Coordinates of C-alpha atoms and ligand atoms in Angstrom, one line a residue:
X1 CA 13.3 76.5 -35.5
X2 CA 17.0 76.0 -34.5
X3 CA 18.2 74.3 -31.3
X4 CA 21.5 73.4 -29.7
X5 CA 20.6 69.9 -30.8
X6 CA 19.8 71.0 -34.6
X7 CA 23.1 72.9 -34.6
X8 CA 24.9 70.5 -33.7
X9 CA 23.0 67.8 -36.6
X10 CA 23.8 70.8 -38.9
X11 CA 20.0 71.3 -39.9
X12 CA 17.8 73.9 -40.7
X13 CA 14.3 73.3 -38.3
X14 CA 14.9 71.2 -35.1
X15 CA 12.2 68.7 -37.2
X16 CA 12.8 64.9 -36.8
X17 CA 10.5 63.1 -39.3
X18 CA 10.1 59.1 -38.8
X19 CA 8.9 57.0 -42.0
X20 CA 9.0 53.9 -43.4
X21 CA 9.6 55.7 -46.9
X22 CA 13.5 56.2 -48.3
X23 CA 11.5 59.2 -50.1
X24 CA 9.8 60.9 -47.4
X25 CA 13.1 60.8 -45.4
X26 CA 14.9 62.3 -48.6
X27 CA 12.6 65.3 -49.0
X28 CA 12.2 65.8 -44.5
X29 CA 16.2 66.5 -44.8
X30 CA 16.3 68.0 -48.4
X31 CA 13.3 70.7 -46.7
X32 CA 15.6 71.1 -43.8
X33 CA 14.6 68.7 -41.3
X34 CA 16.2 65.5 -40.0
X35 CA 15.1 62.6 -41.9
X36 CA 14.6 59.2 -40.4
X37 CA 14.5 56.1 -42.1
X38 CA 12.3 52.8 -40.4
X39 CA 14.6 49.6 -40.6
X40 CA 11.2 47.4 -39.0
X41 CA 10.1 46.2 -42.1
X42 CA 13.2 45.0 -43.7
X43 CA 14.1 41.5 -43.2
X44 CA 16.8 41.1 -46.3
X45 CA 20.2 43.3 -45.6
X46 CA 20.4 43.9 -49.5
X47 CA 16.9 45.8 -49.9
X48 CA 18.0 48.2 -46.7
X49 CA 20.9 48.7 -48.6
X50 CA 19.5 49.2 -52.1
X51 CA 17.7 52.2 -49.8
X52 CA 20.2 53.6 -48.2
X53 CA 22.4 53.9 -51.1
X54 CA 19.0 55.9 -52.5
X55 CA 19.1 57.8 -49.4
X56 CA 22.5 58.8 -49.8
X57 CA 21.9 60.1 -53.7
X58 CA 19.2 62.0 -53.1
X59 CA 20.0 63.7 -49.5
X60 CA 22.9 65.0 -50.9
X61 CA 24.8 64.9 -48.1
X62 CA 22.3 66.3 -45.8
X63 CA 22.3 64.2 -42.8
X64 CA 19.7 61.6 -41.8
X65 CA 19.2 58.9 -39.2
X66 CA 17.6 55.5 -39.1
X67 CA 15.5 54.0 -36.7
X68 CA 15.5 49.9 -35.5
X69 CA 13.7 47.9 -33.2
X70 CA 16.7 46.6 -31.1
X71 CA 15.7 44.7 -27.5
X72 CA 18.7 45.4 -24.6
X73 CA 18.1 41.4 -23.9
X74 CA 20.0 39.1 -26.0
X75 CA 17.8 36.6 -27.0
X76 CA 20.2 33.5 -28.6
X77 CA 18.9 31.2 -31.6
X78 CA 15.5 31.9 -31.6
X79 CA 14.4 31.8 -35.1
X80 CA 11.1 33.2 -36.8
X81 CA 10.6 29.3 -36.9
X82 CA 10.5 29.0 -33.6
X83 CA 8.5 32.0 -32.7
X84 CA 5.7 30.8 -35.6
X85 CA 5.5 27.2 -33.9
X86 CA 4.4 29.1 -30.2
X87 CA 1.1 30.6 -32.2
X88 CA -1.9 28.3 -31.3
X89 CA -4.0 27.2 -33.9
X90 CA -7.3 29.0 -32.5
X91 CA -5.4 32.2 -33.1
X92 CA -4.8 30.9 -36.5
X93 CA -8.0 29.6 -37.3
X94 CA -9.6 33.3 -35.8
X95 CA -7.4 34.9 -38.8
X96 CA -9.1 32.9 -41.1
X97 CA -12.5 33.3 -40.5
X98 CA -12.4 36.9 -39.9
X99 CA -10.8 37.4 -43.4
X100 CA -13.2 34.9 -44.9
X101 CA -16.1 36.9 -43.6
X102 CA -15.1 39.8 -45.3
X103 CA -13.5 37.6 -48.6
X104 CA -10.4 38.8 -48.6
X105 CA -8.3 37.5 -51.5
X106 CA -5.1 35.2 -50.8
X107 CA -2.0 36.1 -52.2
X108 CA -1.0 35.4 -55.4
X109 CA 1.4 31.8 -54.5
X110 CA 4.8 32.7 -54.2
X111 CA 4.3 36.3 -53.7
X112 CA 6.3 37.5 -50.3
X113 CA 4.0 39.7 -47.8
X114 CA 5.3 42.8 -47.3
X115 CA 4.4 43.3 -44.0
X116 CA 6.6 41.1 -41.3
X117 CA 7.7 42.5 -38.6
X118 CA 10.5 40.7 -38.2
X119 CA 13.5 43.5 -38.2
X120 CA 12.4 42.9 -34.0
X121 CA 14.6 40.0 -33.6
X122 CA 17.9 40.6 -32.7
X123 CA 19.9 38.9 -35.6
X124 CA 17.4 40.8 -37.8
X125 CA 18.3 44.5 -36.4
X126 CA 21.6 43.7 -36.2
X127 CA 22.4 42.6 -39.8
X128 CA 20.2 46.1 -40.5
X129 CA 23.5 47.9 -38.3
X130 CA 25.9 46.4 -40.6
X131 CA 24.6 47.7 -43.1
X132 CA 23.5 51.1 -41.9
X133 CA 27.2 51.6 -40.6
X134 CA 28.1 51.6 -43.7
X135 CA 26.5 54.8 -44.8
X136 CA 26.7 58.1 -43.6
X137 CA 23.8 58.0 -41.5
X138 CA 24.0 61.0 -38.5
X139 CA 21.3 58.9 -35.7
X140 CA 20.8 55.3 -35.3
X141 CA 17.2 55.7 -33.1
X142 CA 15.7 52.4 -31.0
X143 CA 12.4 52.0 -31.1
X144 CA 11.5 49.7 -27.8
X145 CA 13.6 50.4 -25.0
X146 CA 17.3 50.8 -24.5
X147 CA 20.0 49.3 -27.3
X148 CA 22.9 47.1 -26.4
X149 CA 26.0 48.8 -25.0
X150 CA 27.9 47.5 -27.4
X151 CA 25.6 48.8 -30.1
X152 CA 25.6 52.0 -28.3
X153 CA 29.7 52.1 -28.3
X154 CA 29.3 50.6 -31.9
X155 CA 27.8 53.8 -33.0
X156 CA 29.7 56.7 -30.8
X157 CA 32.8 55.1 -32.1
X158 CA 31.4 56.1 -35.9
X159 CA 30.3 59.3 -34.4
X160 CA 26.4 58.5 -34.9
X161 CA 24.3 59.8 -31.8
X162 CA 22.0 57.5 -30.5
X163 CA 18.3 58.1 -29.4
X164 CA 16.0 56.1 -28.0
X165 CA 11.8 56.5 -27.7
X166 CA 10.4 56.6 -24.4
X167 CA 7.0 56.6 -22.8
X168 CA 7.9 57.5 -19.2
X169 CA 10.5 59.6 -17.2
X170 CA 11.5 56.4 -15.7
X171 CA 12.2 54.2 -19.0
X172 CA 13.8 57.8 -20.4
X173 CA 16.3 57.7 -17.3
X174 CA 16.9 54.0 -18.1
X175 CA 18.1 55.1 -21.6
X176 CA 20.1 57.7 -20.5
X177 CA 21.8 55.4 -17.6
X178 CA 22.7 53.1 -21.0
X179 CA 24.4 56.0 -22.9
X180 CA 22.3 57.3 -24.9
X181 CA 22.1 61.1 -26.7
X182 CA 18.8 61.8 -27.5
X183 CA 15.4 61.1 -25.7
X184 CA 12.8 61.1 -27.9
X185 CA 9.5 61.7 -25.2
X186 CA 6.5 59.9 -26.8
X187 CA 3.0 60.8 -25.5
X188 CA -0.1 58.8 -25.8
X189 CA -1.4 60.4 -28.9
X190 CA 1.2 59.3 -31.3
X191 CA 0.7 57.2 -33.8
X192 CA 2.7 53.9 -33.3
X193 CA 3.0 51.8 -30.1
X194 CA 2.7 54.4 -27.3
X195 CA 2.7 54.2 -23.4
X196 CA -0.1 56.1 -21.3
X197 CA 1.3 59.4 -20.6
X198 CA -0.2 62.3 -23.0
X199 CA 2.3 64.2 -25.2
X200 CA 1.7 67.7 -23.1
X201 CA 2.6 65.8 -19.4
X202 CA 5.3 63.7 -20.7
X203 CA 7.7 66.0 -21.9
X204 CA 8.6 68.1 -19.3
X205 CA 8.2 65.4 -16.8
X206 CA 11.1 63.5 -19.4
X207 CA 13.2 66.9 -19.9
X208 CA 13.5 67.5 -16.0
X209 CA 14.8 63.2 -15.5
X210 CA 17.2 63.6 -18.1
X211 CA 18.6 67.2 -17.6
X212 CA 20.9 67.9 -19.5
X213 CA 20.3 65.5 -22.2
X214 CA 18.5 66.2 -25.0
X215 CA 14.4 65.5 -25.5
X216 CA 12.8 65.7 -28.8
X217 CA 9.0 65.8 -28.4
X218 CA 6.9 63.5 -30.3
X219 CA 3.0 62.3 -30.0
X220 CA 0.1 64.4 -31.6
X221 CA 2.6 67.4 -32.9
X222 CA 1.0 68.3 -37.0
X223 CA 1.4 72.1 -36.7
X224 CA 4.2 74.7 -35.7
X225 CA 2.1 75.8 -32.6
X226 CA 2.5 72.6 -31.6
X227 CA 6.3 72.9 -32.2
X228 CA 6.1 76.1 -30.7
X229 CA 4.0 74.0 -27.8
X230 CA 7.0 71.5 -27.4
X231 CA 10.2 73.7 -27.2
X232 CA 8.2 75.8 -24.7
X233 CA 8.4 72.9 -22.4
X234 CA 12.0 72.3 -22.7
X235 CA 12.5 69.8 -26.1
X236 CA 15.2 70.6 -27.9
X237 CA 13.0 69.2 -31.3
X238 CA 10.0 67.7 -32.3
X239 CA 9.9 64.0 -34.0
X240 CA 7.2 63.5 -36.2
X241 CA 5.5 60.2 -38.0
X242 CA 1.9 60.0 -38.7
X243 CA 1.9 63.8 -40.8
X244 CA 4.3 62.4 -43.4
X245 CA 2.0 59.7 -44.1
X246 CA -0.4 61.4 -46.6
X247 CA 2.4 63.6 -48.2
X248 CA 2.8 63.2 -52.1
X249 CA 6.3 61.5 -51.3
X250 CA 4.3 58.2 -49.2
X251 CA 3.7 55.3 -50.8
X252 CA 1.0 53.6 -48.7
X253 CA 0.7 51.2 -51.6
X254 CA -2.9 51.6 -51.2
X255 CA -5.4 54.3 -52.3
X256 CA -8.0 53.8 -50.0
X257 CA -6.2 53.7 -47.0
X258 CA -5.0 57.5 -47.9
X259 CA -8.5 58.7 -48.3
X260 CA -9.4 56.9 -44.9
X261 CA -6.5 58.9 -43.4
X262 CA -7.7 62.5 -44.9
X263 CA -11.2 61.5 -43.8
X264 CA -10.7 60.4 -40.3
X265 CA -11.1 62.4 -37.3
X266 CA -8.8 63.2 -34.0
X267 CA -11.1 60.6 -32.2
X268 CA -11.1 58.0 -35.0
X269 CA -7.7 55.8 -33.4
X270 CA -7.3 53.2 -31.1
X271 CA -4.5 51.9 -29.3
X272 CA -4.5 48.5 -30.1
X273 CA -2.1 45.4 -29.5
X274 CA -4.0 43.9 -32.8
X275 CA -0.8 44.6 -35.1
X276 CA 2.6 43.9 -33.1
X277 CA 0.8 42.5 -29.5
X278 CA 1.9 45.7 -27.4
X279 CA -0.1 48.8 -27.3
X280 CA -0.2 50.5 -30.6
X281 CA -2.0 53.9 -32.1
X282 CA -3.6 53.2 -35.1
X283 CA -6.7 53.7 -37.2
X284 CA -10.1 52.1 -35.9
X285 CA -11.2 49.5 -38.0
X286 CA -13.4 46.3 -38.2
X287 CA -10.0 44.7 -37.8
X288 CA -8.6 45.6 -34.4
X289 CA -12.2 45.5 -33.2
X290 CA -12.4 42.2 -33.9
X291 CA -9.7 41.6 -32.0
X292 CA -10.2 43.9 -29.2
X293 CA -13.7 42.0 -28.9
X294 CA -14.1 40.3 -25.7
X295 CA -15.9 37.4 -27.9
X296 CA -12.8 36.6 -30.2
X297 CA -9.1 35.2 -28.4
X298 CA -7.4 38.3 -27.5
X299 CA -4.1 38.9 -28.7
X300 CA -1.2 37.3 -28.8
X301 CA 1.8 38.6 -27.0
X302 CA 5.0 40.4 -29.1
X303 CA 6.1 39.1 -31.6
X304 CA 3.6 36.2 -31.7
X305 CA 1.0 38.6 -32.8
X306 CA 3.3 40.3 -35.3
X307 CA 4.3 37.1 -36.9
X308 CA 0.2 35.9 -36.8
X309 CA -0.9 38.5 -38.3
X310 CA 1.9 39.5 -41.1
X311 CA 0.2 37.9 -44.0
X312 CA -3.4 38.9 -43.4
X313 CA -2.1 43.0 -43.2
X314 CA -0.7 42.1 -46.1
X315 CA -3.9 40.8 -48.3
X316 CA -6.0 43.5 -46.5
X317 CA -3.5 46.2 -47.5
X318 CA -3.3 45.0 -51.2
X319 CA -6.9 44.1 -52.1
X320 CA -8.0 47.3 -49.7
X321 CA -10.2 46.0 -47.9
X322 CA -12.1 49.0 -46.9
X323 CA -13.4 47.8 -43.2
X324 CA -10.1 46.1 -42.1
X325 CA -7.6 48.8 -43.7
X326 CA -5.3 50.3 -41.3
X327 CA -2.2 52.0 -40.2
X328 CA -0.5 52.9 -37.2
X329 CA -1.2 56.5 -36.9
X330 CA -1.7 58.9 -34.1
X331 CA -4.6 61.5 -33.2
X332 CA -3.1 64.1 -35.7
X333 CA -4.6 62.2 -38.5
X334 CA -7.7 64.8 -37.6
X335 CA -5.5 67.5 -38.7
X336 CA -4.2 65.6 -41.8
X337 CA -6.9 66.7 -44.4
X338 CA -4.9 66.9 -47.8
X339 CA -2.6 65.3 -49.7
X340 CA 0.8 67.9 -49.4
X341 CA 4.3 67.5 -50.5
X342 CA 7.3 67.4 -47.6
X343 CA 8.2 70.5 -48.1
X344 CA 4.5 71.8 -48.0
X345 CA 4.2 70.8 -44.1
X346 CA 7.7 71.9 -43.0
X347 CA 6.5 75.3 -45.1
X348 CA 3.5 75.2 -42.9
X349 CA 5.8 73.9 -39.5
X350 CA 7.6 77.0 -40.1
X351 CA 5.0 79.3 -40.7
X352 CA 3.1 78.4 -37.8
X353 CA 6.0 78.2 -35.5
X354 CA 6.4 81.6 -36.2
X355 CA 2.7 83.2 -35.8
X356 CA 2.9 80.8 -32.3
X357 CA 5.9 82.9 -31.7
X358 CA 4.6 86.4 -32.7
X359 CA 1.3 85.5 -30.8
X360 CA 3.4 84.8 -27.3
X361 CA 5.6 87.9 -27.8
X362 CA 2.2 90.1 -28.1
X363 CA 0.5 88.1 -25.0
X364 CA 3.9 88.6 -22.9
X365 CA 3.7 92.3 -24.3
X366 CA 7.2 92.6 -26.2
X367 CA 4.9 93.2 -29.5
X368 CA 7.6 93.0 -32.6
X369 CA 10.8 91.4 -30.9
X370 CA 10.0 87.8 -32.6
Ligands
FMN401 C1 3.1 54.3 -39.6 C2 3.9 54.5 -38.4 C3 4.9 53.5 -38.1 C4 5.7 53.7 -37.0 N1 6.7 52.8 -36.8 C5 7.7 53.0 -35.8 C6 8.9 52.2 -35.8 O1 9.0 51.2 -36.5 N2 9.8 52.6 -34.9 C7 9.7 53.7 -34.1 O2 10.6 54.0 -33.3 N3 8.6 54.4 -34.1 C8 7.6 54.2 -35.0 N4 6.5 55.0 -35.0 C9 6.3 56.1 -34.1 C10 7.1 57.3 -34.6 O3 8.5 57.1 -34.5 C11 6.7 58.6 -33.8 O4 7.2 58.5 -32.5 C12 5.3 58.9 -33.7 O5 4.7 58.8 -35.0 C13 5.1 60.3 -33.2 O6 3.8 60.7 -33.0 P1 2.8 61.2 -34.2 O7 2.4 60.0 -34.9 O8 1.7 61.9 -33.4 O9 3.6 62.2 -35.0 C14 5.6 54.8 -36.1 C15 4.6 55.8 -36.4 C16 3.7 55.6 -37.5 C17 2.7 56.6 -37.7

């Protein structure tokens, strides 16, 4: 599975594999992917670091990237203060009755949650940069929209590609107008916040606008004949998040919410704005029904919602609350039946990429040339 693009990276498989977990992006690049690291969740430079420095002993100098959620707009002195003090207290009061009816525990006092999405805010992602520019890392990714040019220049001038996630041909054009290397084309089906546009019309549509710029296809891809499906329509990769999630490397921190994951079906996610306040993939539950309710306030717009919410993720995730527990995760979770090791589903990437390959060859009638 080897592009110009994964050439170039100098790895194995054209596989781009997004986590939150410093392990799981070890073992994507020791099996020969691309590992990518999720900065969202960190709000102290030092624990990043601790990470990275974990990344860089056990990648072994195989190359990996790290994604952050960087807005092109410069918002100046906002704080999380400020952005708390905007959340009205029905919203709050909602939080508390939902979890009461369903007795979720409090934290324990003093204990942090581990949930805020915070790394949003600009002075947040950009303390996460210094950092990360201090370690090897190969691809600095942005998760909503365009980065700053001066974050884009930042990161050329250390030799680190930039990529940036798009739902549309039009925001993909925006990227590329702001300098960007890599497109990564997300369809509807992934897991995480997602625009409308399915995987399968998307990424052509996003390989034509940005010709000759590299696309990596990502939204719904668990299998090599779905790699196979995606570099047949012009990507030069695939990025992948929800099928590392129940790999033996994840740490969900939570038991239940694994077994959930290997029990649900293709058709058991919603795309919710009940965790961050845009439109997000995740799994179904009591939760974001509650909030999706036309009875109950709505949401709150990004970040307010993010910020709102934090803390009750948090004592749903820890005391697993069975009906509330979620994830952001996309309509592969169907396909995502056991509990494997990295290196198990790049195996099985590879060996399905492969029969998808042998299976075209026959079908085009060059039987044996694969
Ligand atoms: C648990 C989870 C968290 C995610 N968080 C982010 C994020 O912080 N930044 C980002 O760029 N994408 C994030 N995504 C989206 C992934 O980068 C990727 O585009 C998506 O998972 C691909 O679709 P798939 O889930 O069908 O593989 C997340 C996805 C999942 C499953």
């Amino acid at each position: 599975m080897q592009t110009e693009l994964s050439r170039k990276l100098g790895v194995e498989h054209a596989v781009f594999g997004f986590t939150p977990f410093p392990a799981v992006a070890a073992a994507i690049s020791r099996a020969g992917g691309f590992g990518v690291l999720g900065a969202v969740r960190y709000t102290a430079p030092d624990d990043l670091k601790r990470d990275l420095d974990w990344l860089d002993a056990h990648t072994g100098g195989l190359p990996y990237g790290l994604d952050v959620v960087m807005p092109a707009k410069k918002v100046e002195g906002v704080t999380e203060a400020d952005v708390e003090a905007m959340i009205p207290e029905g919203h709050r009061r909602f939080v508390r009755e939902t979890l009461a009816r369903y007795g979720v525990p409090e934290l324990v006092e003093g204990e942090a949650s581990g949930w805020r999405i915070t790394g949003w805010m600009e002075q947040v992602a950009r303390t996460q940069l210094d950092v990360a520019f201090d370690h090897p890392i190969r691809l600095l990714a942005n998760a909503l929209g365009s980065p700053p040019a001066d974050v884009v220049a930042r990161a050329h001038d250390r030799d680190v590609l930039v990529a940036a996630l798009a739902g549309s041909a039009r925001h993909a054009r925006k990227h590329q107008e702001a300098g960007i290397d890599i497109v990564v084309a997300q369809g509807y089906e992934a897991g995480g916040h997602t625009g409308e546009i399915a995987t399968m019309v998307l990424t052509p549509e996003v390989v034509e606008a940005v010709a000759p710029l590299p696309v990596l296809a990502a939204g719904g891809i668990g299998s090599g004949q779905q790699v196979a499906a995606a570099l047949a329509l012009g990507a030069q990769g695939v990025w992948l998040g929800s099928v590392w999630l129940t790999t033996t490397e994840a740490d969900l921190h939570a038991p239940a919410l694994t077994r959930k994951l290997l029990a649900a079906g293709s058709g058991d996610t919603v795309r919710s704005r009940a965790l961050t306040g845009k439109p997000a993939r995740q799994l179904r539950t009591e939760w974001t029904d509650a909030w999706d309710d036309p009875a109950g306030p709505g949401t709150l717009p990004m970040p307010l919602q993010g910020l709102l919410v934090a803390e009750a993720v948090s004592r749903i995730q820890k005391y697993e609350v069975d009906p509330l527990l979620g994830t952001p995760v996309g309509q592969i979770v169907g396909r995502m039946t056991s509990e494997r090791s990295v290196q198990a589903v790049v195996d099985d990437l590879t060996r399905g990429f492969e029969k998808a390959v042998d299976r075209i060859n026959r079908i085009a009638g060059r039987s044996g040339q694969s």
